[in-house]
Short mmCIF file of C-alpha atoms and ligand atoms in Angstrom, two decimals:
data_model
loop_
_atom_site.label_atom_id
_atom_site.label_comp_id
_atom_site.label_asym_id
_atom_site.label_seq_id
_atom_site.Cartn_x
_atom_site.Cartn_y
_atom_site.Cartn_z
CA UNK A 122 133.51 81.66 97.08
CA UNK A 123 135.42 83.58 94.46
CA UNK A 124 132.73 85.92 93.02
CA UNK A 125 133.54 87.90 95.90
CA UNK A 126 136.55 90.64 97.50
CA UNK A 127 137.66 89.95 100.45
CA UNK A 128 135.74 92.28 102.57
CA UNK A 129 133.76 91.95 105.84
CA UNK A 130 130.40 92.80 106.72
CA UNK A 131 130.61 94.54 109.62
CA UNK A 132 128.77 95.60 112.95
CA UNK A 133 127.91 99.11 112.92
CA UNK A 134 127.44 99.16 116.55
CA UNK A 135 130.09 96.58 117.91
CA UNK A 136 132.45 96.39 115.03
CA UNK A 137 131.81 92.47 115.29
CA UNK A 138 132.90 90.74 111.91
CA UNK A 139 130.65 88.83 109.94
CA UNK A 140 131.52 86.98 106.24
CA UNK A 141 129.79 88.43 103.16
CA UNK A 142 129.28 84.89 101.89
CA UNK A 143 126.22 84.88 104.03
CA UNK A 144 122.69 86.10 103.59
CA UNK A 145 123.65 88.06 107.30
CA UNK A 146 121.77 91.31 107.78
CA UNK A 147 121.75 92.13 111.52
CA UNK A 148 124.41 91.83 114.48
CA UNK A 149 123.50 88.93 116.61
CA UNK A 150 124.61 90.73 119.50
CA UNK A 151 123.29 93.72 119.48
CA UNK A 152 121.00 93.51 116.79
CA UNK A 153 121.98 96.55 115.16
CA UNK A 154 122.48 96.64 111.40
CA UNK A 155 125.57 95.13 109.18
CA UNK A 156 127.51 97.05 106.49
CA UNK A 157 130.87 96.46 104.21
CA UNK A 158 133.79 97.74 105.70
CA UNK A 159 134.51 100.92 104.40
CA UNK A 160 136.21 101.13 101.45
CA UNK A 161 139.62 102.44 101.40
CA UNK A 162 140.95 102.52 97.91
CA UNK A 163 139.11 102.74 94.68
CA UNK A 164 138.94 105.23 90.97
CA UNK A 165 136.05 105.71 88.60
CA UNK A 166 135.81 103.27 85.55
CA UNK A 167 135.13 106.21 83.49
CA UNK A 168 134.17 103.82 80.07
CA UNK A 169 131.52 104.51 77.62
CA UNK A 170 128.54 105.25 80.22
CA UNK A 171 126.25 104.85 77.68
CA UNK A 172 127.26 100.80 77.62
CA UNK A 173 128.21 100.76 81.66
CA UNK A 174 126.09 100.35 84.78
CA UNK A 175 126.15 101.75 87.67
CA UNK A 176 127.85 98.70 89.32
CA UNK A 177 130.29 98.62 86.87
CA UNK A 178 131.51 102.46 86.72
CA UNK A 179 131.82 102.38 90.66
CA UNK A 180 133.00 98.56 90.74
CA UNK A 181 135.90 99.90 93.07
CA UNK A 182 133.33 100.50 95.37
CA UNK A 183 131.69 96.91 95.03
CA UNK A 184 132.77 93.71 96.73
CA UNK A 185 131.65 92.06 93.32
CA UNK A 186 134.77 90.10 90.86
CA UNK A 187 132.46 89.61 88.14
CA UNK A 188 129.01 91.34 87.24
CA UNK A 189 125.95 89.97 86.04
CA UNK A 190 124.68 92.59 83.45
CA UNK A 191 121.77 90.43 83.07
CA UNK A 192 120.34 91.69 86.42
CA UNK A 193 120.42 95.22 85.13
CA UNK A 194 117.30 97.36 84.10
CA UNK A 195 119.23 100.25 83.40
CA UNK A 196 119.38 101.56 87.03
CA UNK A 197 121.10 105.34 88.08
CA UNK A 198 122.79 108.07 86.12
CA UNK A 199 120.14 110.20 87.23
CA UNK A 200 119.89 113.83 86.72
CA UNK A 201 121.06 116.94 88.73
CA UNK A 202 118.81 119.45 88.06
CA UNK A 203 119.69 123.15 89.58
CA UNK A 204 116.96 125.33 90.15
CA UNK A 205 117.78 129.17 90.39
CA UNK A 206 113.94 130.09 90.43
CA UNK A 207 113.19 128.20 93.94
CA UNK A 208 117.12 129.36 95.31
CA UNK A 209 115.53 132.58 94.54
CA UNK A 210 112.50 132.01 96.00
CA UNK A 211 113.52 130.46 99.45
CA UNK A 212 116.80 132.88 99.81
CA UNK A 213 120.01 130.74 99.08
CA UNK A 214 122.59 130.78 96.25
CA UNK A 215 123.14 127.04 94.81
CA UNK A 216 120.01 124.20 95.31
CA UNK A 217 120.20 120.74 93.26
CA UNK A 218 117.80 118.43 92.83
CA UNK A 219 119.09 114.73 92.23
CA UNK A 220 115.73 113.10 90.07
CA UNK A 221 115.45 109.86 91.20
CA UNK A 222 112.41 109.55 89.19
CA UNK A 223 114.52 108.61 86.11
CA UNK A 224 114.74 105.08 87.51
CA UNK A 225 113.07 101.69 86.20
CA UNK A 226 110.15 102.00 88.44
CA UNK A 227 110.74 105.54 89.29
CA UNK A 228 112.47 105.33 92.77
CA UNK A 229 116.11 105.30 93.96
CA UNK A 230 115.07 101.94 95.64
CA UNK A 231 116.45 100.10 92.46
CA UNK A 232 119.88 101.44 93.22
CA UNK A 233 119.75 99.79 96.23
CA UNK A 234 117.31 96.34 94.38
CA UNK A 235 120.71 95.98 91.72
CA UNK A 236 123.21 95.88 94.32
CA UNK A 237 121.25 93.22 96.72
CA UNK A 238 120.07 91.04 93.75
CA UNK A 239 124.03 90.37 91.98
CA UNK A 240 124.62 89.69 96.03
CA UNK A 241 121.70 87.28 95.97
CA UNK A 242 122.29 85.83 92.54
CA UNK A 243 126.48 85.20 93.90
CA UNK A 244 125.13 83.16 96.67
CA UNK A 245 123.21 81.14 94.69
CA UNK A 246 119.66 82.34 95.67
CA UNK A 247 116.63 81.05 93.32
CA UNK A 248 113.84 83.21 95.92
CA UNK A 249 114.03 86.77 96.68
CA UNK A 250 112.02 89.00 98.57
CA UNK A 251 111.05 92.47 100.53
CA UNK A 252 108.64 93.93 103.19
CA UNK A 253 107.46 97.41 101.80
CA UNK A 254 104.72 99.49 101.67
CA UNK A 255 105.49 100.59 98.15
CA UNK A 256 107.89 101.66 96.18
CA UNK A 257 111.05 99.17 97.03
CA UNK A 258 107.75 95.99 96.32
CA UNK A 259 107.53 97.55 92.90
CA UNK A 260 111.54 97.88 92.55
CA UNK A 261 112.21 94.55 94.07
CA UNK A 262 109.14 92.53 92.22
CA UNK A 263 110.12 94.04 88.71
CA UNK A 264 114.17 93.18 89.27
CA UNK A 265 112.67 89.65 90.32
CA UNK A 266 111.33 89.44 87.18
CA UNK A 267 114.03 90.41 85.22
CA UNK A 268 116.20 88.33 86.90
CA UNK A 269 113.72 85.26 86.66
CA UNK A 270 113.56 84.84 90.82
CA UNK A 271 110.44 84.00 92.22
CA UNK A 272 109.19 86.78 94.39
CA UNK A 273 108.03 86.94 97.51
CA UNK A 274 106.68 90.59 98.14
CA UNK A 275 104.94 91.32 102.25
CA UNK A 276 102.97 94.34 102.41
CA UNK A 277 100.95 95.71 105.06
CA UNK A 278 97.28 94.50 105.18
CA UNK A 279 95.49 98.94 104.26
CA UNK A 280 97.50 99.08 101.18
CA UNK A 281 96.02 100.84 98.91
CA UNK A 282 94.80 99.50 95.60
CA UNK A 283 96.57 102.14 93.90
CA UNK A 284 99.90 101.10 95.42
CA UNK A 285 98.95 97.42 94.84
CA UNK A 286 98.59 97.18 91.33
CA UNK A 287 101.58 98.76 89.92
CA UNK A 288 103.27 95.88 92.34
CA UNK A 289 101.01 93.13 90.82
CA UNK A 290 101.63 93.62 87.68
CA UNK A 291 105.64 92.79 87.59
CA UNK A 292 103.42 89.40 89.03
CA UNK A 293 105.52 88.36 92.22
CA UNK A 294 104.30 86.20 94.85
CA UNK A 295 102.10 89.32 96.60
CA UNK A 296 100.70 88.54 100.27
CA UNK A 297 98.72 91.22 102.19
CA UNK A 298 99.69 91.01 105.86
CA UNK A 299 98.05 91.55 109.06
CA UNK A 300 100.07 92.55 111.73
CA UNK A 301 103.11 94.99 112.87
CA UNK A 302 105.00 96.08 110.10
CA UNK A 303 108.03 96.54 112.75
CA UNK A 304 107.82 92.80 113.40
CA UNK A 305 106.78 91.79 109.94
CA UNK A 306 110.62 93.31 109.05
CA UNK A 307 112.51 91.20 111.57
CA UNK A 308 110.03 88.48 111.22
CA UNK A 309 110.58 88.20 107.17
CA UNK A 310 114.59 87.13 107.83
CA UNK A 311 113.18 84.63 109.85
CA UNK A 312 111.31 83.49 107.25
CA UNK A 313 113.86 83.95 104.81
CA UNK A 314 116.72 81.74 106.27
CA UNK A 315 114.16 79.06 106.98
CA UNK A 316 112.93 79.18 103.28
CA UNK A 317 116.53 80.04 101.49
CA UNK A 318 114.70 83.29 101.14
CA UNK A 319 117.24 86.51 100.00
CA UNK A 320 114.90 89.72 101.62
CA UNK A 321 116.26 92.31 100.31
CA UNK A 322 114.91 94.74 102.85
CA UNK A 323 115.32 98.72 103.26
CA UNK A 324 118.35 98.50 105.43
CA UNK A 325 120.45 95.61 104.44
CA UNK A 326 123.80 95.89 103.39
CA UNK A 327 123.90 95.48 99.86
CA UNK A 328 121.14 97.62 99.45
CA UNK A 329 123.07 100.72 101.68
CA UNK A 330 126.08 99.75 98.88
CA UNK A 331 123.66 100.61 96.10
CA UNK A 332 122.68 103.70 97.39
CA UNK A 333 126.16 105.09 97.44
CA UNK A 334 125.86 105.83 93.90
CA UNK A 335 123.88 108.49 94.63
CA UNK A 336 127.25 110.27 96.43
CA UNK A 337 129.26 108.91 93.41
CA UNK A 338 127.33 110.40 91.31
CA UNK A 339 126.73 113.95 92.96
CA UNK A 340 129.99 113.96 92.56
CA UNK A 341 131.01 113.77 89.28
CA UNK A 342 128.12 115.80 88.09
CA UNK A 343 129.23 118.69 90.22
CA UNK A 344 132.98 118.32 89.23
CA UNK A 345 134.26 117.42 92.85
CA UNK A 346 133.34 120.11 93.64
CA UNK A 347 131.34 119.17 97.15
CA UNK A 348 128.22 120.83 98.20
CA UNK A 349 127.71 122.38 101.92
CA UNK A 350 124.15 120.04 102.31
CA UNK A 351 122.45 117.18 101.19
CA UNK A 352 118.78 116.93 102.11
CA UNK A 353 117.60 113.19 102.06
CA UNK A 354 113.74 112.26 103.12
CA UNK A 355 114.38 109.23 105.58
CA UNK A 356 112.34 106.69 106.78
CA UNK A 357 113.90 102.96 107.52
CA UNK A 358 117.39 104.98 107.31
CA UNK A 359 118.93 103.08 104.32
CA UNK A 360 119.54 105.79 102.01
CA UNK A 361 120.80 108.22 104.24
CA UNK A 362 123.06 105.81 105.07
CA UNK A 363 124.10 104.89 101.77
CA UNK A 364 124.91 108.79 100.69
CA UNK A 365 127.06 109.51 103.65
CA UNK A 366 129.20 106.13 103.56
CA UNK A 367 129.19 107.06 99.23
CA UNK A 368 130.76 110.79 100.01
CA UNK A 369 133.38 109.18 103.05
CA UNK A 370 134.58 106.10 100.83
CA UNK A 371 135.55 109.22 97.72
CA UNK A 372 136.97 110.83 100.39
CA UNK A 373 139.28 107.92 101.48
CA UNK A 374 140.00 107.31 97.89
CA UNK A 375 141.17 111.01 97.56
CA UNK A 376 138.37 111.65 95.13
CA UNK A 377 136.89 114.86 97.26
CA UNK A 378 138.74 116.78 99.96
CA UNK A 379 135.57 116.91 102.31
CA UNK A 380 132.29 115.65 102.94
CA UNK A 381 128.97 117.47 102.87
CA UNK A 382 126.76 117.76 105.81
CA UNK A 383 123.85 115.45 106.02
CA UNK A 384 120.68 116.04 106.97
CA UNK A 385 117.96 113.98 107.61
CA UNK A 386 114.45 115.61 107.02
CA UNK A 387 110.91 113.53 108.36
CA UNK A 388 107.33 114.25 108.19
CA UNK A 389 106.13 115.47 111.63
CA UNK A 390 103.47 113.18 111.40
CA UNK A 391 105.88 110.12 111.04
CA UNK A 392 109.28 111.74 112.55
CA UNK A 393 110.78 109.02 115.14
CA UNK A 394 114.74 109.67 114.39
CA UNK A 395 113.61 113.74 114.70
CA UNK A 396 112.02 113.14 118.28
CA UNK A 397 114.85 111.22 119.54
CA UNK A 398 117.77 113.41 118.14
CA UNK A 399 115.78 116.58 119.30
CA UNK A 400 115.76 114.91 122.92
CA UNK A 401 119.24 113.64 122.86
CA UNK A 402 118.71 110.09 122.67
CA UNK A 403 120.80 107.07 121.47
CA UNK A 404 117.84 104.99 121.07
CA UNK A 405 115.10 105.62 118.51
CA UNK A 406 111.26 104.28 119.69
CA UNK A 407 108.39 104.08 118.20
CA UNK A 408 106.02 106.73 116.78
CA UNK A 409 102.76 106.39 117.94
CA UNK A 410 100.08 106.96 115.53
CA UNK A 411 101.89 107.96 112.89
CA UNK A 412 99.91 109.91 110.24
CA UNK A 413 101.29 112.00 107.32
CA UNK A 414 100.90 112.39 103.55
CA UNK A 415 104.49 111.36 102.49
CA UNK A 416 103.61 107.83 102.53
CA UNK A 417 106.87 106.65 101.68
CA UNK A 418 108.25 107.31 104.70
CA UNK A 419 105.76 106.41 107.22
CA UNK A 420 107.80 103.91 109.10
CA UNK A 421 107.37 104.28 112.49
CA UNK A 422 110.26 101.76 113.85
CA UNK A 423 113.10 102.44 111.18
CA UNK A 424 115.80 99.50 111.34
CA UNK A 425 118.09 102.05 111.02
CA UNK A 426 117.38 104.76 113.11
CA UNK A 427 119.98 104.07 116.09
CA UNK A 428 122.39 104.07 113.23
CA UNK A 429 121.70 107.27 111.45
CA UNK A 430 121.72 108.97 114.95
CA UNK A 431 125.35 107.44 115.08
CA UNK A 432 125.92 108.43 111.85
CA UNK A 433 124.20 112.47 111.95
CA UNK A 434 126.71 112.59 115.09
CA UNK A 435 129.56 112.07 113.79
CA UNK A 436 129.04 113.68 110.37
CA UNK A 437 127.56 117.06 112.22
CA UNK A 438 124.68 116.73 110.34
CA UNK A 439 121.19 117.41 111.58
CA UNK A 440 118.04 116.37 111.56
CA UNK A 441 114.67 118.00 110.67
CA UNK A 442 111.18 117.64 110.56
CA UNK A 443 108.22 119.38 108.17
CA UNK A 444 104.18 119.12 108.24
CA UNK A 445 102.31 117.89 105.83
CA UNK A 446 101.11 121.58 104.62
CA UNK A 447 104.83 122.21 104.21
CA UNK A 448 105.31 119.17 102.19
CA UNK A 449 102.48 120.36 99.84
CA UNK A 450 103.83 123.57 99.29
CA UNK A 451 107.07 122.44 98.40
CA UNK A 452 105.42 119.39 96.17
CA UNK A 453 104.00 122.24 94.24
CA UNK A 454 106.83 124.36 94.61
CA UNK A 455 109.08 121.57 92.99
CA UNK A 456 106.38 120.95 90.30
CA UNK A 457 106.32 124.56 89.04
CA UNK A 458 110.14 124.37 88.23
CA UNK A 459 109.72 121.01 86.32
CA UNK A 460 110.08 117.83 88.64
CA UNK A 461 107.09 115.89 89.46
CA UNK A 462 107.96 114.44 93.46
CA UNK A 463 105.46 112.55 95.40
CA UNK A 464 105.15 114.03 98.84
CA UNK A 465 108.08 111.88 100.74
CA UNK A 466 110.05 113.43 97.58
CA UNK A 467 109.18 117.15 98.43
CA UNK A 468 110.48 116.89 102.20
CA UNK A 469 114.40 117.96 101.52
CA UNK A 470 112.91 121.32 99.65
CA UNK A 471 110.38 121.80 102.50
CA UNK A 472 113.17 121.35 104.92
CA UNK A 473 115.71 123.46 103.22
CA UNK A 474 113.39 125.95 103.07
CA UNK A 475 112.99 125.44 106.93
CA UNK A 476 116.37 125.37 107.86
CA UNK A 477 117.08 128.56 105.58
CA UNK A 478 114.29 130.59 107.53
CA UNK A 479 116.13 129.55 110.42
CA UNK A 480 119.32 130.35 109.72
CA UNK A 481 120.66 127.21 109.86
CA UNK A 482 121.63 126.86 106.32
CA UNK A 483 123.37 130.10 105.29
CA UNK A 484 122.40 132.09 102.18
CA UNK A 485 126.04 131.39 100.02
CA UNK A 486 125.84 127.71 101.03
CA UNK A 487 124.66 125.14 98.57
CA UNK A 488 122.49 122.05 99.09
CA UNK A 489 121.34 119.09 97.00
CA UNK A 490 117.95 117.55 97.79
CA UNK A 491 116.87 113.99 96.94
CA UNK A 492 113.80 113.95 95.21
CA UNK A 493 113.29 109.91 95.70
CA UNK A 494 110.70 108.86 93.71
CA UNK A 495 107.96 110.66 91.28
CA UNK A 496 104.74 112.40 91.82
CA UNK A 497 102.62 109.87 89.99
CA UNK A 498 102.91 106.80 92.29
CA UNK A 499 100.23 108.86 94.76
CA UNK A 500 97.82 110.93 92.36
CA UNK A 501 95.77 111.37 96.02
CA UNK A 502 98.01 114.50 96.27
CA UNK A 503 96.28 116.02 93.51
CA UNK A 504 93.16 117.47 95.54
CA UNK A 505 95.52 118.80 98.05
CA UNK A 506 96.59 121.54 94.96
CA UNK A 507 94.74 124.03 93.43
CA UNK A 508 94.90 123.20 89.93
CA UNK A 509 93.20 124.80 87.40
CA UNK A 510 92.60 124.70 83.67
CA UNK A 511 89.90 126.89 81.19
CA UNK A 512 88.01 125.45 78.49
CA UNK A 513 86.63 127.52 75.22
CA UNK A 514 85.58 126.33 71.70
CA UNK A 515 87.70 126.35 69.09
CA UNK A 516 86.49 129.88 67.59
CA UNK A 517 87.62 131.56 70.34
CA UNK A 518 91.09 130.13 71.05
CA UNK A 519 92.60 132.94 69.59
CA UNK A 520 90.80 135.61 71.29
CA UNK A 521 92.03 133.87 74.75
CA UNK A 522 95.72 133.13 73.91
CA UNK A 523 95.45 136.77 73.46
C1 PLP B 271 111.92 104.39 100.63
C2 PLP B 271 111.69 105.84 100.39
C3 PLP B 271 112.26 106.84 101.19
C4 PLP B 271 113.03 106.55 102.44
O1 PLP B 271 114.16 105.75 102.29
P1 PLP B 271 114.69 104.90 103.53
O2 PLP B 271 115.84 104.15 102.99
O3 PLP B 271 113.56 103.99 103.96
O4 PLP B 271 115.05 105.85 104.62
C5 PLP B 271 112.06 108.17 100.82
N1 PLP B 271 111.30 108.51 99.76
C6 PLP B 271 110.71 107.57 98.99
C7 PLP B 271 109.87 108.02 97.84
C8 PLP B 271 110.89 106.22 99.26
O5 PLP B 271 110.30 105.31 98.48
ZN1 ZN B 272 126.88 94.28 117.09
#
């Protein structure tokens, strides 16, 4: 096929091989996840970003020849938004926030939708589909749309009907499902190469591609100039991954001269990769009775969680995990200097805030946090806030302004 570079996917356990003509998501060896090979080589388009996507300003960084603009709803170029009142308040010089809220359905999930649906499209797919428990149904049903795929979108059987509407109405194929949502992930490839199916699931490789742009980005809008941390809420491990391969490919390209920590932050509630890098462990197991407000990363048996251990290791990163009162107070911290984060969102602040107290991160460093998605996908969150307002008839507006 010549839509596509020459590039692998590859292992990233056993370095086995594997084409990228293929619909291949997991080593059949060691059933570990598959990524691109690193890319060695690459610039910025730097065109009219007004009139570019994100695929097309990092197409270096892209196994795609051609791109199908089509595809696009006007994914990335996010904001980076610094906050001096909340470096103030939590003790630290320098403290970015990276609104992923800006997106098409308000998540950095369609970063990751873009990249997997041109790869679907190239091989010739007419079905795609995910297994999510919100936001990446929403990005992958509306892209589906767009792109005129039909749909198929698995979610677990207690959604909410809050989280089930705003997935309804991009009007994908939408199937409620009883059983383990661990399984119901490796089960859905199944599925998917028995039904010429493209899932394009948390993890897979395209979608880790997509999520580089969040690097790429970072680092333009901070000049090159590379920040000490960045702060990412993790669940199934795909966007952590993403970032850190995003900030070593510029690097190989000579675009930055280092790479920023990275730090993956859980909710204690939900924290599997935390438990098994706090015990030294290679192997991440399930969480038992998971239970925590930040939703959106509840996943209990992240496909990538043996990786991102890998990956924390050899990056000297860390890992970190907050409660849910934690993730409330920095939810309303966050609000009160302008960005609207559901509770997954508000973890990197409530972690940074952690690690600060702790010493970990040092007062003169700087760190950017990921705020993944906005505030009103879960509006439950409210009641956990004091929020107030006063009422008064018109007569006496004046007298209370005063
Ligand atoms: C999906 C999601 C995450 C976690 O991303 P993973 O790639 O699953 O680790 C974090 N925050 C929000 C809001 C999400 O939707
Ligand atoms: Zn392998």
């Amino acid at each position: 096929m010549q839509s596509m570079k020459e590039v692998n996917l590859i292992c990233t356990k056993c370095n086995k091989k594997f084409p990228i003509d293929q619909a291949h998501f997991r080593c059949d060896i060691c059933n570990e996840p598959l990524e691109l090979e690193e890319i060695k080589e690459g610039r910025i388009r730097k065109d009219n970003v007004f009139n570019q996507t994100i695929i097309e300003r990092y197409a270096d960084f892209f196994p795609f020849l051609d791109i199908d603009e089509d595809l696009s709803l006007g994914e990335g170029f996010t904001g980076l938004v610094e906050s001096n009142k909340i470096a103030r308040e939590i003790g630290i010089e320098n403290l970015y926030f990276k609104n992923e809220t800006q997106n098409p359905t308000w998540s950095f999930k369609d970063r990751g939708t873009i990249a997997g649906i041109q790869h679907a499209v190239k091989l010739g797919y007419k079905t795609i589909g995910t297994v999510s428990t919100g936001n990446m149904a929403s990005s992958v049903a509306a892209y589906g749309a767009k792109a005129n795929l039909k749909t198929y979108i698995f979610v677990y059987k207690d959604i909410a009907d809050e989280k089930l509407n705003p997935i309804a109405i991009y009007n994908p194929r939408l199937i409620k499902v009883d059983g383990d949502y661990g399984k119901l992930y490796l089960e859905s490839f199944k599925i998917g190469e028995e039904n010429n199916i493209y899932f394009i699931n948390s993890d897979v490789p395209f979608r880790i591609e997509g999520y580089k742009t969040i690097a790429f980005e970072i680092c333009e809008q901070l000049d090159f100039d590379i920040p000490d941390y960045i702060v990412v809420p993790t669940s199934a491990g795909g966007d952590i991954r993403g970032i850190e391969k995003g900030f070593r490919e510029f690097k190989n390209c000579g675009l930055i001269d280092k790479t920023p920590k990275i730090i993956c932050a859980q909710a204690s509630g939900c924290s599997p990769i935390y438990t098994a890098y706090k015990e030294k462990s290679d192997t991440v197991i399930k969480y038992e009775n998971p239970s925590t407000i930040a939703h959106a990363i509840g996943n209990p048996t992240p496909p990538s969680g043996n990786q991102v251990l890998r990956m924390i290791n050899w990056n000297r990163g860390t890992c970190v995990a907050v409660s849910d009162e934690e993730i409330i107070e920095a939810q309303g911290m966050l609000a009160r200097t302008g960005i609207f984060g559901q509770p997954a969102s508000a973890v990197p602040l409530a972690a940074v805030k952690k690690l600060r107290e702790e010493d970990y991160i040092k007062k003169e460093e700087r760190a950017v946090c990921i705020v993944t998605s906005t505030g009103l996908k879960y509006t439950a969150a409210f009641k956990k806030h004091n929020l107030r307002f006063e009422e008064c008839n018109i007569k006496d507006l004046s007298k209370i302004v005063k």
